Amino acid sequence: MTTYIQAETRIKLKPSRLQNLRQSGRLPGIVFGKNTENEMIHIPSVPFQKWLNQGASGFIELQFEDKPSLTVLLEDLQRDPVTRDLIHVDFQQVQNDEVLRTKIPVKFNGTPEDAKYGGVVQIQLAAIEVEALPRHLPTVVEFDISAMKIGQTLHVEDAEFAPEVTVISEGNESLLSVIKP
C-alpha cells in the first residue's frame, strides 16, 4: 500500500529556523538513495504522524508541486529526547530496478494461551531486515501468536517470505518469547 504525502524541497537551515519550521506543522527530512543526490525536504507533520500510528509500513509517495514525485521508504526517525516529538525523518528513495535493503515491520496477532495464566510476552525484535526488488517487498510480516506457550520463542527463521526476498537478519534472532513471570 502506498501513502501519498505532499512534500517541499528546503535549503539548509539554522537550528532556530528548523524549530520555526516544526512549530508551523512541518517536519524536516532528507531523501537519499543510490546514484542520486541527497535532497532536503519538509513534509506536513499531521499526515505523517497518522501514517506512523497506523503501523508505518509500505511505500510513501512524496508529491512535489514543481517536479516528479518520489517513491520512498522510511529509514529513520529522530525524536526530541524529552517531549518525544518528531524532529527529523530520513527516507530512502526507491529505484524500481534496484535491489533495496530495508527493515520490514513485524506484527503479532492474538494473545498467547499461557499469557492468561501468568506468562509474559517479550518482544525482542520489531522488524526483519531483508533485500529485494521493491515489487517483492512485503509491507509487514504477521504472526499468529495465540497458540504459544511459556518457554516458546519465535525466531526470524520462522518468517515466510517470497523466494525473491533475501533475509539479512540472522535466522536465530528472537522476535518474541513467552516467559515465566
PDB file of C-alpha atoms in Angstrom:
ATOM      1  CA  MET A   1       0.000   0.000   0.000  1.00  0.00           C
ATOM      2  CA  THR A   2       1.321   3.422  -0.937  1.00  0.00           C
ATOM      3  CA  THR A   3       0.674   6.549   1.123  1.00  0.00           C
ATOM      4  CA  TYR A   4       0.735   9.967  -0.547  1.00  0.00           C
ATOM      5  CA  ILE A   5       2.240  12.956   1.293  1.00  0.00           C
ATOM      6  CA  GLN A   6       2.837  16.460  -0.042  1.00  0.00           C
ATOM      7  CA  ALA A   7       6.496  17.497   0.246  1.00  0.00           C
ATOM      8  CA  GLU A   8       8.551  20.595  -0.442  1.00  0.00           C
ATOM      9  CA  THR A   9      12.254  20.975  -1.017  1.00  0.00           C
ATOM     10  CA  ARG A  10      14.132  23.066   1.515  1.00  0.00           C
ATOM     11  CA  ILE A  11      17.513  24.685   1.892  1.00  0.00           C
ATOM     12  CA  LYS A  12      19.940  24.096   4.748  1.00  0.00           C
ATOM     13  CA  LEU A  13      18.547  25.959   7.758  1.00  0.00           C
ATOM     14  CA  LYS A  14      19.948  27.106  11.091  1.00  0.00           C
ATOM     15  CA  PRO A  15      18.566  25.317  14.184  1.00  0.00           C
ATOM     16  CA  SER A  16      16.289  28.254  15.054  1.00  0.00           C
ATOM     17  CA  ARG A  17      14.767  28.237  11.559  1.00  0.00           C
ATOM     18  CA  LEU A  18      14.261  24.451  11.759  1.00  0.00           C
ATOM     19  CA  GLN A  19      12.452  24.979  15.075  1.00  0.00           C
ATOM     20  CA  ASN A  20      10.182  27.560  13.411  1.00  0.00           C
ATOM     21  CA  LEU A  21       9.515  25.077  10.591  1.00  0.00           C
ATOM     22  CA  ARG A  22       8.480  22.407  13.138  1.00  0.00           C
ATOM     23  CA  GLN A  23       6.263  24.856  15.032  1.00  0.00           C
ATOM     24  CA  SER A  24       4.446  25.629  11.788  1.00  0.00           C
ATOM     25  CA  GLY A  25       3.483  21.948  11.491  1.00  0.00           C
ATOM     26  CA  ARG A  26       6.218  20.856   9.087  1.00  0.00           C
ATOM     27  CA  LEU A  27       8.715  18.045   9.654  1.00  0.00           C
ATOM     28  CA  PRO A  28      12.213  18.441   8.161  1.00  0.00           C
ATOM     29  CA  GLY A  29      13.725  15.434   6.466  1.00  0.00           C
ATOM     30  CA  ILE A  30      16.132  14.106   3.890  1.00  0.00           C
ATOM     31  CA  VAL A  31      15.770  11.730   0.938  1.00  0.00           C
ATOM     32  CA  PHE A  32      18.795   9.671  -0.043  1.00  0.00           C
ATOM     33  CA  GLY A  33      19.425   6.779  -2.386  1.00  0.00           C
ATOM     34  CA  LYS A  34      21.848   5.048  -4.721  1.00  0.00           C
ATOM     35  CA  ASN A  35      23.059   7.152  -7.634  1.00  0.00           C
ATOM     36  CA  THR A  36      21.011  10.185  -6.523  1.00  0.00           C
ATOM     37  CA  GLU A  37      21.825  13.401  -4.741  1.00  0.00           C
ATOM     38  CA  ASN A  38      20.615  13.761  -1.152  1.00  0.00           C
ATOM     39  CA  GLU A  39      17.644  16.086  -1.067  1.00  0.00           C
ATOM     40  CA  MET A  40      16.482  18.133   1.931  1.00  0.00           C
ATOM     41  CA  ILE A  41      12.696  18.305   2.243  1.00  0.00           C
ATOM     42  CA  HIS A  42       9.901  19.074   4.668  1.00  0.00           C
ATOM     43  CA  ILE A  43       6.511  17.403   4.965  1.00  0.00           C
ATOM     44  CA  PRO A  44       3.337  18.101   6.962  1.00  0.00           C
ATOM     45  CA  SER A  45       3.625  16.546  10.421  1.00  0.00           C
ATOM     46  CA  VAL A  46      -0.026  15.522  10.926  1.00  0.00           C
ATOM     47  CA  PRO A  47      -0.485  13.126   7.945  1.00  0.00           C
ATOM     48  CA  PHE A  48       2.944  11.624   8.582  1.00  0.00           C
ATOM     49  CA  GLN A  49       2.112  11.072  12.275  1.00  0.00           C
ATOM     50  CA  LYS A  50      -1.186   9.407  11.256  1.00  0.00           C
ATOM     51  CA  TRP A  51       0.754   7.083   8.920  1.00  0.00           C
ATOM     52  CA  LEU A  52       3.127   6.224  11.788  1.00  0.00           C
ATOM     53  CA  ASN A  53       0.206   5.495  14.128  1.00  0.00           C
ATOM     54  CA  GLN A  54      -1.324   3.130  11.549  1.00  0.00           C
ATOM     55  CA  GLY A  55       1.781   0.942  11.537  1.00  0.00           C
ATOM     56  CA  ALA A  56       4.249   2.857   9.363  1.00  0.00           C
ATOM     57  CA  SER A  57       4.567   0.224   6.683  1.00  0.00           C
ATOM     58  CA  GLY A  58       4.692   0.377   2.929  1.00  0.00           C
ATOM     59  CA  PHE A  59       5.853   2.928   0.435  1.00  0.00           C
ATOM     60  CA  ILE A  60       5.346   6.670   0.661  1.00  0.00           C
ATOM     61  CA  GLU A  61       4.893   8.738  -2.477  1.00  0.00           C
ATOM     62  CA  LEU A  62       6.322  12.214  -1.824  1.00  0.00           C
ATOM     63  CA  GLN A  63       4.459  14.581  -4.131  1.00  0.00           C
ATOM     64  CA  PHE A  64       6.034  17.896  -5.125  1.00  0.00           C
ATOM     65  CA  GLU A  65       4.384  20.841  -6.901  1.00  0.00           C
ATOM     66  CA  ASP A  66       7.289  21.622  -9.205  1.00  0.00           C
ATOM     67  CA  LYS A  67       8.800  18.231 -10.033  1.00  0.00           C
ATOM     68  CA  PRO A  68       8.027  14.498 -10.308  1.00  0.00           C
ATOM     69  CA  SER A  69       7.060  12.594  -7.183  1.00  0.00           C
ATOM     70  CA  LEU A  70       9.491  10.290  -5.366  1.00  0.00           C
ATOM     71  CA  THR A  71       8.721   6.831  -4.007  1.00  0.00           C
ATOM     72  CA  VAL A  72      10.463   6.323  -0.657  1.00  0.00           C
ATOM     73  CA  LEU A  73      10.659   4.070   2.381  1.00  0.00           C
ATOM     74  CA  LEU A  74      11.029   5.289   5.951  1.00  0.00           C
ATOM     75  CA  GLU A  75      14.638   4.737   7.025  1.00  0.00           C
ATOM     76  CA  ASP A  76      14.965   6.571  10.347  1.00  0.00           C
ATOM     77  CA  LEU A  77      13.198   8.946  12.732  1.00  0.00           C
ATOM     78  CA  GLN A  78      14.679  11.333  15.247  1.00  0.00           C
ATOM     79  CA  ARG A  79      12.621  12.395  18.249  1.00  0.00           C
ATOM     80  CA  ASP A  80      13.137  15.001  20.924  1.00  0.00           C
ATOM     81  CA  PRO A  81      14.503  13.097  23.958  1.00  0.00           C
ATOM     82  CA  VAL A  82      12.199  14.928  26.392  1.00  0.00           C
ATOM     83  CA  THR A  83       8.936  15.557  24.541  1.00  0.00           C
ATOM     84  CA  ARG A  84       9.225  12.584  22.129  1.00  0.00           C
ATOM     85  CA  ASP A  85       8.031  14.911  19.339  1.00  0.00           C
ATOM     86  CA  LEU A  86       9.322  14.132  15.851  1.00  0.00           C
ATOM     87  CA  ILE A  87      12.210  16.401  14.863  1.00  0.00           C
ATOM     88  CA  HIS A  88      13.601  14.827  11.670  1.00  0.00           C
ATOM     89  CA  VAL A  89      12.899  11.990   9.241  1.00  0.00           C
ATOM     90  CA  ASP A  90      15.135  10.101   6.799  1.00  0.00           C
ATOM     91  CA  PHE A  91      13.721   8.464   3.675  1.00  0.00           C
ATOM     92  CA  GLN A  92      15.393   6.026   1.285  1.00  0.00           C
ATOM     93  CA  GLN A  93      14.475   6.589  -2.357  1.00  0.00           C
ATOM     94  CA  VAL A  94      13.156   3.513  -4.125  1.00  0.00           C
ATOM     95  CA  GLN A  95      14.551   2.584  -7.542  1.00  0.00           C
ATOM     96  CA  ASN A  96      12.198   0.006  -9.107  1.00  0.00           C
ATOM     97  CA  ASP A  97      15.021  -1.827 -10.886  1.00  0.00           C
ATOM     98  CA  GLU A  98      17.491  -1.954  -7.960  1.00  0.00           C
ATOM     99  CA  VAL A  99      17.598  -4.331  -5.017  1.00  0.00           C
ATOM    100  CA  LEU A 100      16.631  -2.496  -1.851  1.00  0.00           C
ATOM    101  CA  ARG A 101      17.747  -3.311   1.701  1.00  0.00           C
ATOM    102  CA  THR A 102      15.180  -2.352   4.332  1.00  0.00           C
ATOM    103  CA  LYS A 103      13.516  -3.449   7.561  1.00  0.00           C
ATOM    104  CA  ILE A 104      10.051  -4.979   7.350  1.00  0.00           C
ATOM    105  CA  PRO A 105       7.919  -4.413  10.480  1.00  0.00           C
ATOM    106  CA  VAL A 106       6.678  -7.468  12.363  1.00  0.00           C
ATOM    107  CA  LYS A 107       3.078  -7.613  13.613  1.00  0.00           C
ATOM    108  CA  PHE A 108       1.998 -10.097  16.284  1.00  0.00           C
ATOM    109  CA  ASN A 109      -1.680 -11.093  16.296  1.00  0.00           C
ATOM    110  CA  GLY A 110      -3.512 -12.684  19.204  1.00  0.00           C
ATOM    111  CA  THR A 111      -2.635 -13.327  22.854  1.00  0.00           C
ATOM    112  CA  PRO A 112      -0.603 -16.419  23.797  1.00  0.00           C
ATOM    113  CA  GLU A 113      -2.561 -19.100  25.661  1.00  0.00           C
ATOM    114  CA  ASP A 114      -0.229 -19.042  28.644  1.00  0.00           C
ATOM    115  CA  ALA A 115      -0.388 -15.242  28.992  1.00  0.00           C
ATOM    116  CA  LYS A 116      -3.785 -15.860  30.582  1.00  0.00           C
ATOM    117  CA  TYR A 117      -2.010 -17.933  33.263  1.00  0.00           C
ATOM    118  CA  GLY A 118       0.781 -15.506  34.064  1.00  0.00           C
ATOM    119  CA  GLY A 119       3.074 -15.895  31.059  1.00  0.00           C
ATOM    120  CA  VAL A 120       4.796 -12.680  29.962  1.00  0.00           C
ATOM    121  CA  VAL A 121       5.189 -11.763  26.282  1.00  0.00           C
ATOM    122  CA  GLN A 122       8.597 -10.269  25.490  1.00  0.00           C
ATOM    123  CA  ILE A 123       9.160  -8.677  22.087  1.00  0.00           C
ATOM    124  CA  GLN A 124      12.862  -8.693  21.215  1.00  0.00           C
ATOM    125  CA  LEU A 125      12.757  -7.584  17.582  1.00  0.00           C
ATOM    126  CA  ALA A 126      10.089  -5.483  15.855  1.00  0.00           C
ATOM    127  CA  ALA A 127      11.478  -5.668  12.294  1.00  0.00           C
ATOM    128  CA  ILE A 128      13.317  -8.086   9.997  1.00  0.00           C
ATOM    129  CA  GLU A 129      15.998  -6.780   7.631  1.00  0.00           C
ATOM    130  CA  VAL A 130      15.633  -8.011   4.043  1.00  0.00           C
ATOM    131  CA  GLU A 131      16.774  -7.315   0.483  1.00  0.00           C
ATOM    132  CA  ALA A 132      14.633  -7.489  -2.639  1.00  0.00           C
ATOM    133  CA  LEU A 133      13.370  -5.563  -5.613  1.00  0.00           C
ATOM    134  CA  PRO A 134      10.704  -3.106  -4.406  1.00  0.00           C
ATOM    135  CA  ARG A 135       7.855  -5.005  -6.083  1.00  0.00           C
ATOM    136  CA  HIS A 136       8.663  -8.127  -3.999  1.00  0.00           C
ATOM    137  CA  LEU A 137       8.889  -6.387  -0.615  1.00  0.00           C
ATOM    138  CA  PRO A 138       6.051  -7.159   1.792  1.00  0.00           C
ATOM    139  CA  THR A 139       4.705  -4.233   3.800  1.00  0.00           C
ATOM    140  CA  VAL A 140       4.543  -6.245   7.041  1.00  0.00           C
ATOM    141  CA  VAL A 141       5.290  -9.740   8.390  1.00  0.00           C
ATOM    142  CA  GLU A 142       2.446 -11.128  10.507  1.00  0.00           C
ATOM    143  CA  PHE A 143       2.487 -13.922  13.087  1.00  0.00           C
ATOM    144  CA  ASP A 144      -0.419 -15.511  14.949  1.00  0.00           C
ATOM    145  CA  ILE A 145       0.946 -15.995  18.476  1.00  0.00           C
ATOM    146  CA  SER A 146      -2.288 -17.185  20.137  1.00  0.00           C
ATOM    147  CA  ALA A 147      -1.102 -20.824  20.408  1.00  0.00           C
ATOM    148  CA  MET A 148       2.287 -20.015  22.012  1.00  0.00           C
ATOM    149  CA  LYS A 149       3.063 -21.382  25.472  1.00  0.00           C
ATOM    150  CA  ILE A 150       5.538 -20.443  28.204  1.00  0.00           C
ATOM    151  CA  GLY A 151       9.063 -21.258  27.060  1.00  0.00           C
ATOM    152  CA  GLN A 152       8.365 -20.882  23.355  1.00  0.00           C
ATOM    153  CA  THR A 153      10.233 -18.404  21.180  1.00  0.00           C
ATOM    154  CA  LEU A 154       9.541 -17.097  17.698  1.00  0.00           C
ATOM    155  CA  HIS A 155      12.660 -16.575  15.521  1.00  0.00           C
ATOM    156  CA  VAL A 156      13.431 -14.728  12.289  1.00  0.00           C
ATOM    157  CA  GLU A 157      13.716 -18.111  10.515  1.00  0.00           C
ATOM    158  CA  ASP A 158      10.024 -18.734  11.316  1.00  0.00           C
ATOM    159  CA  ALA A 159       9.006 -15.908   8.966  1.00  0.00           C
ATOM    160  CA  GLU A 160       7.942 -16.873   5.465  1.00  0.00           C
ATOM    161  CA  PHE A 161       8.954 -14.721   2.523  1.00  0.00           C
ATOM    162  CA  ALA A 162       8.633 -14.999  -1.244  1.00  0.00           C
ATOM    163  CA  PRO A 163      11.659 -16.690  -2.869  1.00  0.00           C
ATOM    164  CA  GLU A 164      12.700 -13.325  -4.357  1.00  0.00           C
ATOM    165  CA  VAL A 165      13.268 -11.878  -0.849  1.00  0.00           C
ATOM    166  CA  THR A 166      16.660 -12.397   0.829  1.00  0.00           C
ATOM    167  CA  VAL A 167      16.602 -12.271   4.635  1.00  0.00           C
ATOM    168  CA  ILE A 168      19.580 -10.331   6.039  1.00  0.00           C
ATOM    169  CA  SER A 169      18.722 -10.679   9.744  1.00  0.00           C
ATOM    170  CA  GLU A 170      20.192 -13.766  11.409  1.00  0.00           C
ATOM    171  CA  GLY A 171      17.748 -16.701  11.373  1.00  0.00           C
ATOM    172  CA  ASN A 172      18.291 -17.475  15.063  1.00  0.00           C
ATOM    173  CA  GLU A 173      17.464 -13.927  16.210  1.00  0.00           C
ATOM    174  CA  SER A 174      14.483 -13.928  18.581  1.00  0.00           C
ATOM    175  CA  LEU A 175      11.400 -11.970  17.616  1.00  0.00           C
ATOM    176  CA  LEU A 176       9.162 -12.808  20.568  1.00  0.00           C
ATOM    177  CA  SER A 177       9.224 -15.094  23.620  1.00  0.00           C
ATOM    178  CA  VAL A 178       6.651 -16.168  26.183  1.00  0.00           C
ATOM    179  CA  ILE A 179       8.396 -16.451  29.544  1.00  0.00           C
ATOM    180  CA  LYS A 180       7.581 -17.170  33.167  1.00  0.00           C
ATOM    181  CA  PRO A 181       6.880 -14.049  35.234  1.00  0.00           C
TER     182      PRO A 181
END
